[in-house]
């Protein structure tokens, strides 16, 4: 059977994300998570559908990609298909040929599971290895400690509070209350929570969104941020512990997050919150001016 590249319609997104949920397990290398799609949903269902790419054989999805920006494809592959040579070669052809509608000509980045054959094949056609990222993992089979600060779960009526905190935590953030509502309307948000931490003076100081992939599967933190005026006081550790507790309540087997290895402060924060670093992962990239 031929492998078919496709883009889902809006009403097909939930089914496609369901396949992505099924692929999540604690034994896999860091990979695209339903929460990544859920966070992208802040741009609306139509934009999310337009950013998704699927590769199917005989109606079965074997690879799932998210265009998280015009030059970045974040993708993962079905657990039993990561060494499938026919699939890998189709992926490389579709990724490297701009007319296929995946990545444009010029600079491009691909995030794919480490050890998947597609990584090797991209190297063979001249793609390079990019800067390292550090995945971190916390087992949730044991009780999670109290974070030591007040934590609130944010609902629709207080979306503006989380939006303001995200804006104060990330330079150039475009997150707004309207985008919160768009994100919350997506099917992945049914298993998600937005949390805010407060300090002793009742200032909102940190926020996180957590995404469950279902009971017994790893849950994702995306994003986690601390207000720029309240850093250096342990609020990042506190909100990360609260995130782990929220995922445990949602039935997640573990909590995962990934951050650039160069962001040593973030890595230290997650470690302080009980997360353990796993082997680094790296994107593949095509340099500007290179042709495949």
CSV table of N, CA and C in Angstrom, one decimal, residues 81-189:
chain,number,residue,atom,x,y,z
A,81,UNK,N,6.9,1.6,13.8
A,81,UNK,CA,7.2,2.0,12.4
A,81,UNK,C,8.4,2.9,12.4
A,82,UNK,N,9.2,3.0,13.5
A,82,UNK,CA,10.3,4.0,13.5
A,82,UNK,C,11.5,3.5,12.7
A,83,UNK,N,11.5,2.2,12.4
A,83,UNK,CA,12.6,1.7,11.5
A,83,UNK,C,12.1,1.2,10.1
A,84,UNK,N,10.8,1.6,9.8
A,84,UNK,CA,10.2,1.2,8.6
A,84,UNK,C,10.9,2.1,7.4
A,85,UNK,N,11.7,1.4,6.6
A,85,UNK,CA,12.4,2.1,5.6
A,85,UNK,C,11.6,2.8,4.6
A,86,UNK,N,10.5,2.1,4.1
A,86,UNK,CA,9.6,2.7,3.1
A,86,UNK,C,9.0,4.0,3.7
A,87,UNK,N,8.5,4.0,4.9
A,87,UNK,CA,8.0,5.2,5.6
A,87,UNK,C,9.0,6.2,5.7
A,88,UNK,N,10.2,5.9,6.2
A,88,UNK,CA,11.3,6.9,6.4
A,88,UNK,C,11.7,7.6,5.1
A,89,UNK,N,11.7,6.8,4.0
A,89,UNK,CA,12.1,7.5,2.8
A,89,UNK,C,11.0,8.4,2.3
A,90,UNK,N,9.8,8.0,2.5
A,90,UNK,CA,8.7,8.9,2.1
A,90,UNK,C,8.7,10.2,2.9
A,91,UNK,N,9.0,10.0,4.2
A,91,UNK,CA,9.0,11.2,5.1
A,91,UNK,C,10.1,12.1,4.6
A,92,UNK,N,11.3,11.6,4.3
A,92,UNK,CA,12.4,12.5,3.9
A,92,UNK,C,12.0,13.2,2.5
A,93,UNK,N,11.4,12.4,1.6
A,93,UNK,CA,11.1,13.0,0.3
A,93,UNK,C,10.1,14.2,0.6
A,94,UNK,N,9.1,13.9,1.4
A,94,UNK,CA,8.1,15.0,1.6
A,94,UNK,C,8.6,16.2,2.4
A,95,UNK,N,9.5,15.9,3.3
A,95,UNK,CA,10.1,17.0,4.1
A,95,UNK,C,11.1,17.8,3.3
A,96,UNK,N,11.8,17.2,2.4
A,96,UNK,CA,12.8,18.0,1.7
A,96,UNK,C,12.4,18.6,0.3
A,97,UNK,N,11.2,18.2,-0.1
A,97,UNK,CA,10.7,18.7,-1.4
A,97,UNK,C,9.6,19.8,-1.1
A,98,UNK,N,9.9,21.1,-1.3
A,98,UNK,CA,9.0,22.1,-0.9
A,98,UNK,C,7.6,22.0,-1.5
A,99,UNK,N,7.5,21.4,-2.7
A,99,UNK,CA,6.2,21.3,-3.4
A,99,UNK,C,5.3,20.4,-2.7
A,100,UNK,N,5.8,19.6,-1.8
A,100,UNK,CA,4.9,18.6,-1.0
A,100,UNK,C,4.1,19.3,0.1
A,101,UNK,N,4.5,20.6,0.4
A,101,UNK,CA,3.7,21.4,1.3
A,101,UNK,C,4.0,21.1,2.8
A,102,UNK,N,5.2,20.6,3.1
A,102,UNK,CA,5.6,20.4,4.5
A,102,UNK,C,6.5,21.5,4.9
A,103,UNK,N,7.7,21.6,4.4
A,103,UNK,CA,8.6,22.7,4.7
A,103,UNK,C,8.9,23.5,3.5
A,104,UNK,N,9.1,24.8,3.6
A,104,UNK,CA,9.5,25.6,2.5
A,104,UNK,C,11.0,25.3,2.1
A,105,UNK,N,11.5,25.9,1.0
A,105,UNK,CA,12.9,25.8,0.7
A,105,UNK,C,13.7,26.6,1.7
A,106,UNK,N,15.0,26.3,1.7
A,106,UNK,CA,15.9,27.1,2.6
A,106,UNK,C,15.9,26.4,4.0
A,107,UNK,N,16.2,27.3,5.0
A,107,UNK,CA,16.3,26.8,6.4
A,107,UNK,C,15.1,26.0,6.8
A,108,UNK,N,15.3,24.8,7.5
A,108,UNK,CA,14.2,24.0,8.0
A,108,UNK,C,14.7,23.2,9.1
A,109,UNK,N,13.9,22.9,10.1
A,109,UNK,CA,14.2,22.1,11.2
A,109,UNK,C,13.2,21.0,11.4
A,110,UNK,N,13.7,19.8,11.7
A,110,UNK,CA,12.8,18.6,12.0
A,110,UNK,C,13.1,18.0,13.3
A,111,UNK,N,12.1,18.0,14.2
A,111,UNK,CA,12.2,17.3,15.4
A,111,UNK,C,11.6,15.9,15.3
A,112,UNK,N,12.3,14.9,15.4
A,112,UNK,CA,11.8,13.5,15.3
A,112,UNK,C,12.4,12.7,16.4
A,113,UNK,N,11.8,11.5,16.7
A,113,UNK,CA,12.3,10.7,17.8
A,113,UNK,C,13.8,10.3,17.6
A,114,UNK,N,14.6,10.4,18.6
A,114,UNK,CA,16.0,9.9,18.5
A,114,UNK,C,16.0,8.4,18.2
A,115,UNK,N,16.8,8.0,17.3
A,115,UNK,CA,16.9,6.6,17.0
A,115,UNK,C,16.0,6.2,15.8
A,116,UNK,N,15.1,7.0,15.4
A,116,UNK,CA,14.2,6.7,14.3
A,116,UNK,C,15.1,6.8,13.0
A,117,UNK,N,14.8,5.9,12.0
A,117,UNK,CA,15.5,5.9,10.8
A,117,UNK,C,15.5,7.2,10.0
A,118,UNK,N,14.4,7.9,10.1
A,118,UNK,CA,14.4,9.2,9.4
A,118,UNK,C,15.5,10.1,9.8
A,119,UNK,N,16.0,10.1,11.1
A,119,UNK,CA,17.1,10.9,11.5
A,119,UNK,C,18.4,10.6,10.6
A,120,UNK,N,18.6,9.3,10.5
A,120,UNK,CA,19.8,8.9,9.7
A,120,UNK,C,19.7,9.3,8.2
A,121,UNK,N,18.5,9.1,7.7
A,121,UNK,CA,18.3,9.5,6.2
A,121,UNK,C,18.4,11.0,6.0
A,122,UNK,N,17.9,11.8,6.9
A,122,UNK,CA,18.1,13.2,6.8
A,122,UNK,C,19.6,13.6,6.8
A,123,UNK,N,20.4,12.9,7.6
A,123,UNK,CA,21.8,13.1,7.6
A,123,UNK,C,22.4,12.8,6.3
A,124,UNK,N,22.0,11.7,5.7
A,124,UNK,CA,22.5,11.3,4.4
A,124,UNK,C,22.3,12.3,3.3
A,125,UNK,N,21.2,13.1,3.4
A,125,UNK,CA,20.9,14.1,2.4
A,125,UNK,C,21.4,15.4,2.8
A,126,UNK,N,22.3,15.5,3.8
A,126,UNK,CA,23.0,16.8,4.1
A,126,UNK,C,22.4,17.6,5.2
A,127,UNK,N,21.5,17.1,5.9
A,127,UNK,CA,21.0,17.8,7.1
A,127,UNK,C,21.9,17.7,8.2
A,128,UNK,N,22.0,18.7,9.1
A,128,UNK,CA,22.9,18.8,10.2
A,128,UNK,C,22.2,18.6,11.5
A,129,UNK,N,23.0,18.4,12.6
A,129,UNK,CA,22.4,18.2,13.9
A,129,UNK,C,22.4,19.5,14.6
A,130,UNK,N,21.3,19.9,15.2
A,130,UNK,CA,21.2,21.2,15.8
A,130,UNK,C,21.5,21.1,17.3
A,131,UNK,N,21.3,22.2,18.0
A,131,UNK,CA,21.6,22.4,19.4
A,131,UNK,C,20.9,21.4,20.3
A,132,UNK,N,21.5,20.9,21.4
A,132,UNK,CA,20.8,19.9,22.2
A,132,UNK,C,19.7,20.5,23.1
A,133,UNK,N,18.7,19.6,23.3
A,133,UNK,CA,17.6,19.9,24.3
A,133,UNK,C,17.7,18.8,25.4
A,134,UNK,N,17.2,19.1,26.5
A,134,UNK,CA,17.2,18.2,27.6
A,134,UNK,C,15.8,17.8,28.0
A,135,UNK,N,15.4,16.5,27.8
A,135,UNK,CA,14.1,16.1,28.3
A,135,UNK,C,14.3,15.7,29.8
A,136,UNK,N,13.2,16.0,30.5
A,136,UNK,CA,13.2,15.7,32.0
A,136,UNK,C,11.9,15.0,32.3
A,137,UNK,N,12.0,14.1,33.3
A,137,UNK,CA,11.0,13.2,33.6
A,137,UNK,C,10.8,13.0,35.1
A,138,UNK,N,9.6,13.0,35.6
A,138,UNK,CA,9.3,12.7,37.0
A,138,UNK,C,8.3,11.6,37.1
A,139,UNK,N,8.6,10.5,37.7
A,139,UNK,CA,7.7,9.4,38.0
A,139,UNK,C,6.6,9.8,38.9
A,140,UNK,N,5.4,9.4,38.6
A,140,UNK,CA,4.2,9.9,39.4
A,140,UNK,C,3.6,8.7,40.2
A,141,UNK,N,4.3,7.6,40.3
A,141,UNK,CA,3.7,6.5,41.0
A,141,UNK,C,3.8,6.7,42.6
A,142,UNK,N,4.5,7.6,43.0
A,142,UNK,CA,4.6,7.9,44.5
A,142,UNK,C,3.9,9.3,44.7
A,143,UNK,N,3.5,9.5,46.0
A,143,UNK,CA,2.8,10.8,46.3
A,143,UNK,C,3.8,12.0,46.0
A,144,UNK,N,3.1,13.1,45.5
A,144,UNK,CA,3.8,14.3,45.2
A,144,UNK,C,3.8,15.2,46.4
A,145,UNK,N,4.9,15.8,46.8
A,145,UNK,CA,4.9,16.7,47.9
A,145,UNK,C,4.1,18.0,47.7
A,146,UNK,N,3.8,18.7,48.8
A,146,UNK,CA,3.1,19.9,48.7
A,146,UNK,C,4.0,21.0,48.2
A,147,UNK,N,3.5,21.8,47.2
A,147,UNK,CA,4.4,22.8,46.7
A,147,UNK,C,4.8,24.0,47.6
A,148,UNK,N,4.0,24.1,48.7
A,148,UNK,CA,4.3,25.2,49.7
A,148,UNK,C,3.8,26.5,49.4
A,149,UNK,N,3.0,26.7,48.3
A,149,UNK,CA,2.4,28.0,48.0
A,149,UNK,C,0.9,27.7,47.6
A,150,UNK,N,0.2,28.8,47.5
A,150,UNK,CA,-1.2,28.6,47.1
A,150,UNK,C,-1.3,28.4,45.6
A,151,UNK,N,-2.0,27.4,45.2
A,151,UNK,CA,-2.2,27.1,43.7
A,151,UNK,C,-3.7,27.2,43.4
A,152,UNK,N,-4.0,27.9,42.3
A,152,UNK,CA,-5.3,28.0,41.8
A,152,UNK,C,-5.4,27.3,40.4
A,153,UNK,N,-6.5,26.7,40.1
A,153,UNK,CA,-6.8,26.2,38.8
A,153,UNK,C,-7.6,27.3,38.1
A,154,UNK,N,-7.2,27.6,36.9
A,154,UNK,CA,-7.8,28.7,36.1
A,154,UNK,C,-8.8,28.2,35.2
A,155,UNK,N,-10.0,28.8,35.3
A,155,UNK,CA,-11.1,28.5,34.4
A,155,UNK,C,-11.4,29.7,33.5
A,156,UNK,N,-12.4,29.6,32.7
A,156,UNK,CA,-12.7,30.6,31.6
A,156,UNK,C,-12.9,32.0,32.2
A,157,UNK,N,-13.4,32.1,33.4
A,157,UNK,CA,-13.7,33.4,33.9
A,157,UNK,C,-12.4,34.2,34.3
A,158,UNK,N,-11.3,33.4,34.5
A,158,UNK,CA,-10.0,34.1,34.9
A,158,UNK,C,-8.9,33.8,33.8
A,159,UNK,N,-9.3,33.6,32.6
A,159,UNK,CA,-8.4,33.4,31.5
A,159,UNK,C,-7.4,34.6,31.4
A,160,UNK,N,-7.9,35.8,31.7
A,160,UNK,CA,-7.1,37.0,31.5
A,160,UNK,C,-5.9,36.9,32.5
A,161,UNK,N,-6.1,36.3,33.7
A,161,UNK,CA,-5.0,36.3,34.6
A,161,UNK,C,-3.9,35.4,34.1
A,162,UNK,N,-4.2,34.2,33.6
A,162,UNK,CA,-3.1,33.4,33.1
A,162,UNK,C,-2.5,34.1,31.8
A,163,UNK,N,-3.3,34.7,31.0
A,163,UNK,CA,-2.7,35.3,29.8
A,163,UNK,C,-1.7,36.4,30.2
A,164,UNK,N,-2.0,37.2,31.3
A,164,UNK,CA,-1.1,38.2,31.7
A,164,UNK,C,0.2,37.6,32.3
A,165,UNK,N,0.0,36.5,33.0
A,165,UNK,CA,1.2,35.9,33.5
A,165,UNK,C,2.1,35.3,32.4
A,166,UNK,N,1.5,34.7,31.4
A,166,UNK,CA,2.3,34.1,30.3
A,166,UNK,C,3.1,35.3,29.6
A,167,UNK,N,2.4,36.4,29.4
A,167,UNK,CA,3.0,37.5,28.8
A,167,UNK,C,4.2,38.1,29.6
A,168,UNK,N,4.0,38.0,30.9
A,168,UNK,CA,5.0,38.5,31.8
A,168,UNK,C,6.2,37.5,32.0
A,169,UNK,N,6.0,36.3,31.6
A,169,UNK,CA,7.0,35.2,31.7
A,169,UNK,C,7.8,35.0,30.5
A,170,UNK,N,7.3,35.3,29.3
A,170,UNK,CA,7.9,35.0,28.0
A,170,UNK,C,8.0,36.3,27.2
A,171,UNK,N,9.2,36.7,26.8
A,171,UNK,CA,9.4,37.8,26.0
A,171,UNK,C,8.7,37.6,24.6
A,172,UNK,N,8.0,38.6,24.1
A,172,UNK,CA,7.3,38.5,22.8
A,172,UNK,C,6.2,37.5,22.8
A,173,UNK,N,5.6,37.1,23.9
A,173,UNK,CA,4.5,36.3,23.9
A,173,UNK,C,3.3,37.0,23.3
A,174,UNK,N,2.5,36.2,22.6
A,174,UNK,CA,1.3,36.8,21.9
A,174,UNK,C,0.0,36.2,22.6
A,175,UNK,N,0.2,35.5,23.8
A,175,UNK,CA,-0.9,34.8,24.4
A,175,UNK,C,-1.9,35.9,25.0
A,176,UNK,N,-3.2,35.6,24.8
A,176,UNK,CA,-4.2,36.5,25.3
A,176,UNK,C,-5.4,35.7,25.8
A,177,UNK,N,-6.3,36.4,26.5
A,177,UNK,CA,-7.5,35.6,27.0
A,177,UNK,C,-8.2,35.0,25.8
A,178,UNK,N,-8.3,35.7,24.7
A,178,UNK,CA,-9.0,35.1,23.6
A,178,UNK,C,-8.3,33.8,23.1
A,179,UNK,N,-7.0,33.8,23.1
A,179,UNK,CA,-6.3,32.6,22.8
A,179,UNK,C,-6.4,31.5,23.8
A,180,UNK,N,-6.6,31.9,25.1
A,180,UNK,CA,-6.8,30.9,26.1
A,180,UNK,C,-8.1,30.2,25.8
A,181,UNK,N,-9.2,30.9,25.4
A,181,UNK,CA,-10.5,30.3,25.1
A,181,UNK,C,-10.4,29.4,23.9
A,182,UNK,N,-9.6,29.9,22.9
A,182,UNK,CA,-9.4,29.0,21.7
A,182,UNK,C,-8.8,27.7,22.1
A,183,UNK,N,-7.7,27.8,22.9
A,183,UNK,CA,-7.0,26.6,23.4
A,183,UNK,C,-7.9,25.7,24.1
A,184,UNK,N,-8.7,26.3,25.0
A,184,UNK,CA,-9.6,25.5,25.9
A,184,UNK,C,-10.7,24.8,25.1
A,185,UNK,N,-11.0,25.3,23.9
A,185,UNK,CA,-12.1,24.7,23.1
A,185,UNK,C,-11.6,23.5,22.3
A,186,UNK,N,-10.3,23.2,22.3
A,186,UNK,CA,-9.8,22.1,21.6
A,186,UNK,C,-9.9,20.8,22.4
A,187,UNK,N,-10.0,19.7,21.7
A,187,UNK,CA,-10.2,18.4,22.3
A,187,UNK,C,-9.1,18.0,23.3
A,188,UNK,N,-7.8,18.4,23.0
A,188,UNK,CA,-6.8,18.0,24.0
A,188,UNK,C,-7.0,18.6,25.4
A,189,UNK,N,-7.7,19.8,25.4
A,189,UNK,CA,-7.8,20.5,26.7
A,189,UNK,C,-8.8,19.8,27.7
